[in-house]
PDB file of C-alpha atoms in Angstrom:
ATOM      1  CA  MET K 348       0.000   0.000   0.000  1.00 36.00           C
ATOM      2  CA  ASN K 349       1.325   3.457  -0.891  1.00 45.00           C
ATOM      3  CA  GLN K 350       2.191   5.671   2.043  1.00 52.00           C
ATOM      4  CA  PRO K 351      -0.137   8.670   2.440  1.00 54.00           C
ATOM      5  CA  ALA K 352       1.102  12.154   1.692  1.00 60.00           C
ATOM      6  CA  PRO K 353       1.575  14.218   4.882  1.00 60.00           C
ATOM      7  CA  THR K 354      -1.421  16.437   4.139  1.00 75.00           C
ATOM      8  CA  GLU K 355      -3.692  13.391   3.849  1.00 84.00           C
ATOM      9  CA  TRP K 356      -3.518  12.974   7.610  1.00 89.00           C
ATOM     10  CA  LEU K 357      -5.610  16.142   7.883  1.00 92.00           C
ATOM     11  CA  ARG K 358      -8.462  13.800   6.936  1.00 93.00           C
ATOM     12  CA  SER K 359      -8.049  12.103  10.318  1.00 96.00           C
ATOM     13  CA  PHE K 360      -8.704  15.352  12.193  1.00 97.00           C
ATOM     14  CA  VAL K 361     -12.289  16.269  13.130  1.00 97.00           C
ATOM     15  CA  PRO K 362     -13.216  19.829  14.235  1.00 97.00           C
ATOM     16  CA  LEU K 363     -15.932  19.697  16.901  1.00 98.00           C
ATOM     17  CA  GLY K 364     -18.336  22.430  17.963  1.00 97.00           C
ATOM     18  CA  TRP K 365     -21.885  23.647  17.722  1.00 93.00           C
ATOM     19  CA  ALA K 366     -23.725  25.974  15.392  1.00 89.00           C
ATOM     20  CA  ARG K 367     -26.506  28.499  15.506  1.00 82.00           C
ATOM     21  CA  GLY K 368     -27.616  29.432  12.020  1.00 76.00           C
ATOM     22  CA  ASP K 369     -24.452  30.052  10.014  1.00 75.00           C
ATOM     23  CA  ALA K 370     -22.353  30.808  13.117  1.00 84.00           C
ATOM     24  CA  TRP K 371     -19.889  28.038  14.036  1.00 91.00           C
ATOM     25  CA  THR K 372     -18.613  27.899  17.627  1.00 94.00           C
ATOM     26  CA  PRO K 373     -15.538  25.644  17.932  1.00 96.00           C
ATOM     27  CA  LEU K 374     -15.233  23.549  21.080  1.00 97.00           C
ATOM     28  CA  GLY K 375     -12.224  21.416  20.171  1.00 98.00           C
ATOM     29  CA  GLY K 376     -11.126  18.653  17.861  1.00 98.00           C
ATOM     30  CA  GLY K 377     -10.686  14.909  17.645  1.00 98.00           C
ATOM     31  CA  VAL K 378      -8.888  12.186  15.736  1.00 98.00           C
ATOM     32  CA  LEU K 379     -10.108   8.997  14.050  1.00 98.00           C
ATOM     33  CA  VAL K 380      -8.757   5.604  15.100  1.00 98.00           C
ATOM     34  CA  LEU K 381      -9.431   2.465  13.075  1.00 96.00           C
ATOM     35  CA  ASP K 382     -10.916  -0.593  14.811  1.00 95.00           C
ATOM     36  CA  LEU K 383     -12.349  -2.682  11.966  1.00 91.00           C
ATOM     37  CA  PRO K 384     -15.173  -2.741  11.158  1.00 92.00           C
ATOM     38  CA  PHE K 385     -15.553   0.393  13.288  1.00 95.00           C
ATOM     39  CA  VAL K 386     -13.918   3.805  13.512  1.00 97.00           C
ATOM     40  CA  TRP K 387     -13.483   5.584  16.833  1.00 98.00           C
ATOM     41  CA  LEU K 388     -13.561   9.342  17.307  1.00 98.00           C
ATOM     42  CA  VAL K 389     -11.207  10.194  20.186  1.00 98.00           C
ATOM     43  CA  THR K 390     -11.076  13.629  21.815  1.00 98.00           C
ATOM     44  CA  ALA K 391     -10.584  15.304  25.176  1.00 98.00           C
ATOM     45  CA  ALA K 392     -13.405  14.598  27.623  1.00 98.00           C
ATOM     46  CA  ALA K 393     -13.509  18.337  28.349  1.00 98.00           C
ATOM     47  CA  VAL K 394     -14.697  18.970  24.777  1.00 98.00           C
ATOM     48  CA  VAL K 395     -17.730  16.715  25.231  1.00 97.00           C
ATOM     49  CA  GLN K 396     -18.445  18.319  28.595  1.00 97.00           C
ATOM     50  CA  LYS K 397     -18.280  21.830  27.089  1.00 95.00           C
ATOM     51  CA  ALA K 398     -21.013  20.904  24.622  1.00 94.00           C
ATOM     52  CA  GLY K 399     -23.378  20.260  27.531  1.00 90.00           C
ATOM     53  CA  GLU K 400     -26.969  19.870  26.349  1.00 88.00           C
ATOM     54  CA  ARG K 401     -26.233  21.412  22.950  1.00 92.00           C
ATOM     55  CA  PRO K 402     -25.851  19.132  19.927  1.00 95.00           C
ATOM     56  CA  LEU K 403     -22.186  18.403  19.260  1.00 97.00           C
ATOM     57  CA  LEU K 404     -21.390  18.815  15.558  1.00 97.00           C
ATOM     58  CA  ALA K 405     -18.439  17.415  13.622  1.00 97.00           C
ATOM     59  CA  TRP K 406     -16.861  18.603  10.372  1.00 95.00           C
ATOM     60  CA  LEU K 407     -15.764  15.605   8.295  1.00 94.00           C
ATOM     61  CA  PRO K 408     -13.868  15.459   4.995  1.00 89.00           C
ATOM     62  CA  GLY K 409     -16.311  14.494   2.283  1.00 87.00           C
ATOM     63  CA  ARG K 410     -17.049  14.078  -1.377  1.00 82.00           C
ATOM     64  CA  PRO K 411     -17.299  16.516  -3.034  1.00 80.00           C
ATOM     65  CA  ARG K 412     -17.082  18.863  -0.028  1.00 84.00           C
ATOM     66  CA  PRO K 413     -16.743  18.657   3.783  1.00 87.00           C
ATOM     67  CA  GLN K 414     -19.804  17.367   5.619  1.00 89.00           C
ATOM     68  CA  LEU K 415     -21.239  18.762   8.855  1.00 93.00           C
ATOM     69  CA  LEU K 416     -22.517  15.871  10.981  1.00 95.00           C
ATOM     70  CA  ASP K 417     -24.864  16.271  13.937  1.00 96.00           C
ATOM     71  CA  LEU K 418     -22.917  13.808  16.032  1.00 96.00           C
ATOM     72  CA  THR K 419     -25.282  13.919  18.999  1.00 96.00           C
ATOM     73  CA  GLN K 420     -28.313  13.041  16.891  1.00 95.00           C
ATOM     74  CA  SER K 421     -26.431  10.308  14.990  1.00 94.00           C
ATOM     75  CA  LEU K 422     -25.299   8.651  18.217  1.00 95.00           C
ATOM     76  CA  GLN K 423     -28.822   8.780  19.606  1.00 93.00           C
ATOM     77  CA  THR K 424     -30.094   7.085  16.451  1.00 91.00           C
ATOM     78  CA  LEU K 425     -27.570   4.282  16.942  1.00 90.00           C
ATOM     79  CA  GLY K 426     -28.398   4.063  20.633  1.00 91.00           C
ATOM     80  CA  ILE K 427     -24.812   4.734  21.729  1.00 94.00           C
ATOM     81  CA  GLY K 428     -22.952   7.517  23.504  1.00 95.00           C
ATOM     82  CA  TRP K 429     -19.508   8.464  24.769  1.00 97.00           C
ATOM     83  CA  ILE K 430     -17.102   6.520  26.955  1.00 98.00           C
ATOM     84  CA  GLN K 431     -14.520   8.254  29.136  1.00 98.00           C
ATOM     85  CA  HIS K 432     -11.187   7.262  30.590  1.00 98.00           C
ATOM     86  CA  ALA K 433     -11.297   6.816  34.353  1.00 96.00           C
ATOM     87  CA  GLN K 434      -8.116   8.845  34.999  1.00 96.00           C
ATOM     88  CA  GLU K 435      -7.335  10.829  31.866  1.00 98.00           C
ATOM     89  CA  ASP K 436      -9.054  13.685  30.030  1.00 98.00           C
ATOM     90  CA  LEU K 437     -10.117  11.401  27.175  1.00 98.00           C
ATOM     91  CA  ALA K 438     -13.443  10.471  25.622  1.00 98.00           C
ATOM     92  CA  ALA K 439     -14.338   8.345  22.615  1.00 98.00           C
ATOM     93  CA  THR K 440     -17.313   7.204  20.594  1.00 98.00           C
ATOM     94  CA  LEU K 441     -17.937   5.218  17.428  1.00 97.00           C
ATOM     95  CA  LEU K 442     -18.206   7.430  14.362  1.00 96.00           C
ATOM     96  CA  PRO K 443     -21.341   6.824  12.273  1.00 91.00           C
ATOM     97  CA  LEU K 444     -19.941   6.473   8.760  1.00 86.00           C
ATOM     98  CA  ASP K 445     -21.508   7.566   5.503  1.00 87.00           C
ATOM     99  CA  PRO K 446     -20.433   7.050   1.867  1.00 87.00           C
ATOM    100  CA  LYS K 447     -20.137  10.841   1.562  1.00 89.00           C
ATOM    101  CA  PHE K 448     -17.334  10.920   4.150  1.00 93.00           C
ATOM    102  CA  ASP K 449     -13.742  10.819   2.915  1.00 92.00           C
ATOM    103  CA  VAL K 450     -11.835  10.238   6.142  1.00 94.00           C
ATOM    104  CA  ARG K 451      -8.579   8.602   7.175  1.00 94.00           C
ATOM    105  CA  ALA K 452      -8.031   6.748  10.441  1.00 96.00           C
ATOM    106  CA  PHE K 453      -4.979   5.480  12.322  1.00 97.00           C
ATOM    107  CA  GLY K 454      -4.829   1.724  12.858  1.00 96.00           C
ATOM    108  CA  PRO K 455      -3.188   0.195  15.951  1.00 92.00           C
ATOM    109  CA  SER K 456       0.052  -0.391  14.021  1.00 93.00           C
ATOM    110  CA  GLN K 457       0.098   3.331  13.166  1.00 95.00           C
ATOM    111  CA  CYS K 458       0.183   4.378  16.826  1.00 97.00           C
ATOM    112  CA  THR K 459       3.478   4.931  18.665  1.00 97.00           C
ATOM    113  CA  ARG K 460       3.486   4.304  22.405  1.00 97.00           C
ATOM    114  CA  ILE K 461       5.318   6.704  24.674  1.00 98.00           C
ATOM    115  CA  ALA K 462       8.126   4.250  25.490  1.00 97.00           C
ATOM    116  CA  GLU K 463       9.082   4.356  21.805  1.00 96.00           C
ATOM    117  CA  VAL K 464       9.090   8.162  21.471  1.00 95.00           C
ATOM    118  CA  PRO K 465      12.650   9.565  21.405  1.00 91.00           C
ATOM    119  CA  PHE K 466      13.731  13.072  22.342  1.00 91.00           C
ATOM    120  CA  LEU K 467      13.993  15.521  19.425  1.00 92.00           C
ATOM    121  CA  GLN K 468      11.827  13.340  17.182  1.00 94.00           C
ATOM    122  CA  PRO K 469       9.923  15.546  14.695  1.00 95.00           C
ATOM    123  CA  VAL K 470       6.223  15.943  15.492  1.00 96.00           C
ATOM    124  CA  VAL K 471       3.201  17.563  13.871  1.00 95.00           C
ATOM    125  CA  THR K 472       0.044  18.922  15.451  1.00 96.00           C
ATOM    126  CA  LEU K 473      -3.172  19.085  13.432  1.00 96.00           C
ATOM    127  CA  GLY K 474      -5.861  21.675  13.981  1.00 96.00           C
ATOM    128  CA  ALA K 475      -8.220  24.297  12.616  1.00 96.00           C
ATOM    129  CA  LEU K 476      -7.406  27.989  12.206  1.00 95.00           C
ATOM    130  CA  TYR K 477     -10.075  30.317  13.561  1.00 93.00           C
ATOM    131  CA  SER K 478      -9.399  33.893  12.512  1.00 88.00           C
ATOM    132  CA  PRO K 479     -11.321  36.430  10.427  1.00 82.00           C
ATOM    133  CA  GLU K 480      -8.077  37.021   8.544  1.00 80.00           C
ATOM    134  CA  ILE K 481      -7.943  33.426   7.247  1.00 78.00           C
ATOM    135  CA  PRO K 482     -10.401  32.441   4.482  1.00 70.00           C
ATOM    136  CA  SER K 483     -12.386  29.319   5.405  1.00 67.00           C
ATOM    137  CA  ALA K 484     -15.095  28.971   2.702  1.00 68.00           C
ATOM    138  CA  GLY K 485     -17.726  28.241   5.342  1.00 71.00           C
ATOM    139  CA  GLN K 486     -15.889  25.429   7.130  1.00 84.00           C
ATOM    140  CA  PRO K 487     -12.833  25.295   9.424  1.00 91.00           C
ATOM    141  CA  ALA K 488      -9.518  25.914   7.655  1.00 91.00           C
ATOM    142  CA  LEU K 489      -7.191  23.042   8.614  1.00 93.00           C
ATOM    143  CA  ALA K 490      -3.472  23.405   9.264  1.00 93.00           C
ATOM    144  CA  MET K 491      -0.368  21.655  10.593  1.00 94.00           C
ATOM    145  CA  LEU K 492       2.350  22.877  12.972  1.00 95.00           C
ATOM    146  CA  ASP K 493       5.709  21.137  13.219  1.00 95.00           C
ATOM    147  CA  GLY K 494       8.163  20.826  16.075  1.00 97.00           C
ATOM    148  CA  LEU K 495      10.186  18.361  18.150  1.00 97.00           C
ATOM    149  CA  VAL K 496       9.663  16.159  21.185  1.00 97.00           C
ATOM    150  CA  ALA K 497      10.915  18.111  24.199  1.00 97.00           C
ATOM    151  CA  ARG K 498      10.029  15.530  26.874  1.00 97.00           C
ATOM    152  CA  ALA K 499       8.364  12.123  27.043  1.00 97.00           C
ATOM    153  CA  ASP K 500       7.261  11.408  30.638  1.00 97.00           C
ATOM    154  CA  GLU K 501       6.312   7.747  30.866  1.00 97.00           C
ATOM    155  CA  ALA K 502       5.221   8.018  34.520  1.00 97.00           C
ATOM    156  CA  SER K 503       2.529  10.596  33.767  1.00 97.00           C
ATOM    157  CA  ARG K 504       1.998   9.480  30.154  1.00 98.00           C
ATOM    158  CA  ARG K 505       2.558  13.044  28.950  1.00 98.00           C
ATOM    159  CA  LEU K 506       4.362  14.261  25.842  1.00 98.00           C
ATOM    160  CA  TYR K 507       5.709  17.821  25.622  1.00 98.00           C
ATOM    161  CA  THR K 508       6.633  19.273  22.244  1.00 98.00           C
ATOM    162  CA  THR K 509       7.722  22.518  20.660  1.00 97.00           C
ATOM    163  CA  ALA K 510       4.728  22.141  18.335  1.00 97.00           C
ATOM    164  CA  THR K 511       1.913  23.840  20.233  1.00 96.00           C
ATOM    165  CA  LEU K 512      -1.809  23.211  20.235  1.00 97.00           C
ATOM    166  CA  LEU K 513      -3.703  25.702  18.077  1.00 96.00           C
ATOM    167  CA  PRO K 514      -6.340  27.733  19.974  1.00 96.00           C
ATOM    168  CA  ARG K 515      -9.774  26.083  20.386  1.00 97.00           C
ATOM    169  CA  ASN K 516      -8.476  22.696  19.213  1.00 98.00           C
ATOM    170  CA  GLN K 517      -8.328  20.756  22.484  1.00 98.00           C
ATOM    171  CA  GLY K 518      -8.471  17.027  21.706  1.00 98.00           C
ATOM    172  CA  ALA K 519      -6.538  17.334  18.432  1.00 98.00           C
ATOM    173  CA  PRO K 520      -3.918  14.714  17.499  1.00 98.00           C
ATOM    174  CA  LEU K 521      -0.168  14.803  17.971  1.00 98.00           C
ATOM    175  CA  LEU K 522       1.607  12.967  15.162  1.00 97.00           C
ATOM    176  CA  LEU K 523       5.109  11.559  15.302  1.00 96.00           C
ATOM    177  CA  ALA K 524       6.889  12.259  12.035  1.00 90.00           C
ATOM    178  CA  SER K 525       9.586   9.946  10.746  1.00 77.00           C
ATOM    179  CA  ALA K 526      13.055  11.449  10.713  1.00 66.00           C
ATOM    180  CA  HIS K 527      13.798   9.359   7.623  1.00 67.00           C
ATOM    181  CA  GLY K 528      10.789  10.148   5.441  1.00 66.00           C
ATOM    182  CA  GLY K 529       8.563   7.272   6.578  1.00 73.00           C
ATOM    183  CA  PRO K 530       4.873   7.436   7.501  1.00 85.00           C
ATOM    184  CA  ALA K 531       3.578   9.523  10.393  1.00 92.00           C
ATOM    185  CA  THR K 532       2.136   7.780  13.433  1.00 96.00           C
ATOM    186  CA  LEU K 533      -0.338   8.852  16.110  1.00 97.00           C
ATOM    187  CA  ALA K 534       1.476   9.594  19.374  1.00 98.00           C
ATOM    188  CA  GLY K 535      -1.047  11.418  21.553  1.00 98.00           C
ATOM    189  CA  ILE K 536      -4.104  13.574  22.139  1.00 98.00           C
ATOM    190  CA  LEU K 537      -3.349  17.252  22.727  1.00 98.00           C
ATOM    191  CA  THR K 538      -5.018  18.771  25.770  1.00 97.00           C
ATOM    192  CA  GLY K 539      -3.344  22.178  26.013  1.00 97.00           C
ATOM    193  CA  ASN K 540      -0.152  24.204  26.135  1.00 97.00           C
ATOM    194  CA  VAL K 541       2.290  24.666  28.995  1.00 96.00           C
ATOM    195  CA  THR K 542       3.662  28.187  29.476  1.00 94.00           C
ATOM    196  CA  LEU K 543       7.145  28.542  30.956  1.00 92.00           C
ATOM    197  CA  PRO K 544       7.746  32.153  32.050  1.00 89.00           C
ATOM    198  CA  GLU K 545      11.166  33.737  31.802  1.00 89.00           C
ATOM    199  CA  ALA K 546      12.847  35.221  34.869  1.00 90.00           C
ATOM    200  CA  ASP K 547      12.908  38.555  33.049  1.00 90.00           C
ATOM    201  CA  PRO K 548       9.243  39.633  32.569  1.00 88.00           C
ATOM    202  CA  ARG K 549      10.245  41.530  29.436  1.00 89.00           C
ATOM    203  CA  GLU K 550      11.043  38.226  27.726  1.00 89.00           C
ATOM    204  CA  LEU K 551       8.298  36.224  26.043  1.00 88.00           C
ATOM    205  CA  PRO K 552       7.516  32.918  27.798  1.00 90.00           C
ATOM    206  CA  THR K 553       8.255  29.569  26.200  1.00 93.00           C
ATOM    207  CA  ARG K 554       5.225  27.494  25.204  1.00 96.00           C
ATOM    208  CA  LEU K 555       5.123  23.725  24.829  1.00 98.00           C
ATOM    209  CA  GLY K 556       2.294  21.600  23.558  1.00 98.00           C
ATOM    210  CA  CYS K 557       1.097  18.945  26.022  1.00 98.00           C
ATOM    211  CA  ALA K 558      -0.483  15.664  24.945  1.00 98.00           C
ATOM    212  CA  ILE K 559      -1.761  12.551  26.672  1.00 98.00           C
ATOM    213  CA  ALA K 560       0.175   9.608  25.233  1.00 98.00           C
ATOM    214  CA  ILE K 561      -1.747   7.392  22.842  1.00 98.00           C
ATOM    215  CA  ASP K 562      -1.218   4.534  25.323  1.00 98.00           C
ATOM    216  CA  ALA K 563      -4.092   5.891  27.409  1.00 98.00           C
ATOM    217  CA  ALA K 564      -6.407   6.230  24.411  1.00 98.00           C
ATOM    218  CA  LEU K 565      -5.697   2.659  23.300  1.00 98.00           C
ATOM    219  CA  GLU K 566      -6.368   1.554  26.871  1.00 97.00           C
ATOM    220  CA  LEU K 567      -9.773   3.238  26.677  1.00 98.00           C
ATOM    221  CA  LEU K 568     -10.593   1.660  23.308  1.00 97.00           C
ATOM    222  CA  THR K 569      -9.802  -1.866  24.492  1.00 96.00           C
ATOM    223  CA  GLY K 570     -11.646  -1.684  27.821  1.00 97.00           C
ATOM    224  CA  ALA K 571     -14.978  -3.100  28.924  1.00 97.00           C
ATOM    225  CA  ALA K 572     -16.921   0.102  28.155  1.00 97.00           C
ATOM    226  CA  ALA K 573     -15.593   0.109  24.583  1.00 97.00           C
ATOM    227  CA  ASN K 574     -16.584  -3.536  24.133  1.00 96.00           C
ATOM    228  CA  GLN K 575     -20.118  -2.732  25.296  1.00 95.00           C
ATOM    229  CA  LEU K 576     -20.320   0.180  22.869  1.00 96.00           C
ATOM    230  CA  ARG K 577     -19.202  -2.023  19.991  1.00 94.00           C
ATOM    231  CA  GLN K 578     -21.858  -4.593  20.856  1.00 94.00           C
ATOM    232  CA  ARG K 579     -24.620  -1.971  20.979  1.00 92.00           C
ATOM    233  CA  ALA K 580     -23.461  -0.675  17.587  1.00 90.00           C
ATOM    234  CA  ARG K 581     -23.538  -4.230  16.176  1.00 87.00           C
ATOM    235  CA  ASP K 582     -27.057  -4.705  17.509  1.00 84.00           C
ATOM    236  CA  GLY K 583     -28.167  -1.408  15.970  1.00 72.00           C
ATOM    237  CA  ALA K 584     -26.826   0.046  12.736  1.00 52.00           C
ATOM    238  CA  PRO K 585     -23.150  -0.859  12.074  1.00 44.00           C
ATOM    239  CA  PRO K 586     -20.953   1.451  10.006  1.00 43.00           C
ATOM    240  CA  GLU K 587     -21.454   1.208   6.261  1.00 42.00           C
ATOM    241  CA  ARG K 588     -17.975   1.953   4.948  1.00 45.00           C
ATOM    242  CA  ARG K 589     -14.368   1.438   5.944  1.00 43.00           C
ATOM    243  CA  PRO K 590     -12.044   4.460   5.727  1.00 49.00           C
ATOM    244  CA  ASP K 591      -8.568   4.300   4.294  1.00 47.00           C
ATOM    245  CA  ALA K 592      -6.077   2.702   6.670  1.00 42.00           C
TER     246      ALA K 592
END
């Protein structure tokens, strides 16, 4: 199988928010993880909590144009909901698929656990740009930021990188880029930025992106709650189409 071009991994990123009329309010982002015949949408639990009682909407790559999915309504139709990690700020659900969607998802072999993440490895953060100065054609304008691994803390399962999380993109993916031109892998779920102030207040602080290692997300997706969600999906309306792996 041909390796995907770097920009193709933008198809694994899902902007999440809610809308009133034509006004889009971003709440965060998520990433798609392959679990044949299903696809998981993984994000920060705080993003789901911020939605509250409002319908949570998801922008998905589509043919011929991006599709806006009412995720809350779709999950209710399938009779499923969200599962959350007991210790980490992570939530996941099964993505209802449609032939109009043109998404990409990371399989288990395309995830790099924190023990395998070296210092100074190139990384990429995915996200949406929200600014009146950036044309968006009615949907979020997607972008990538690059950087390096600054610290991999196995005890806390946290990754710190010089590639920061874009504003209003909590839950977006952190990708580990190959130093030798190979495929990117999913290394974590970004939850925020860490600000390190300088001793001299006139100096700008240093900012690092902070991500929960993908180990915790995979733990969530292989637990008892995930198995129950899969079974409910099988009993209801299983996904219709497999995304590219």
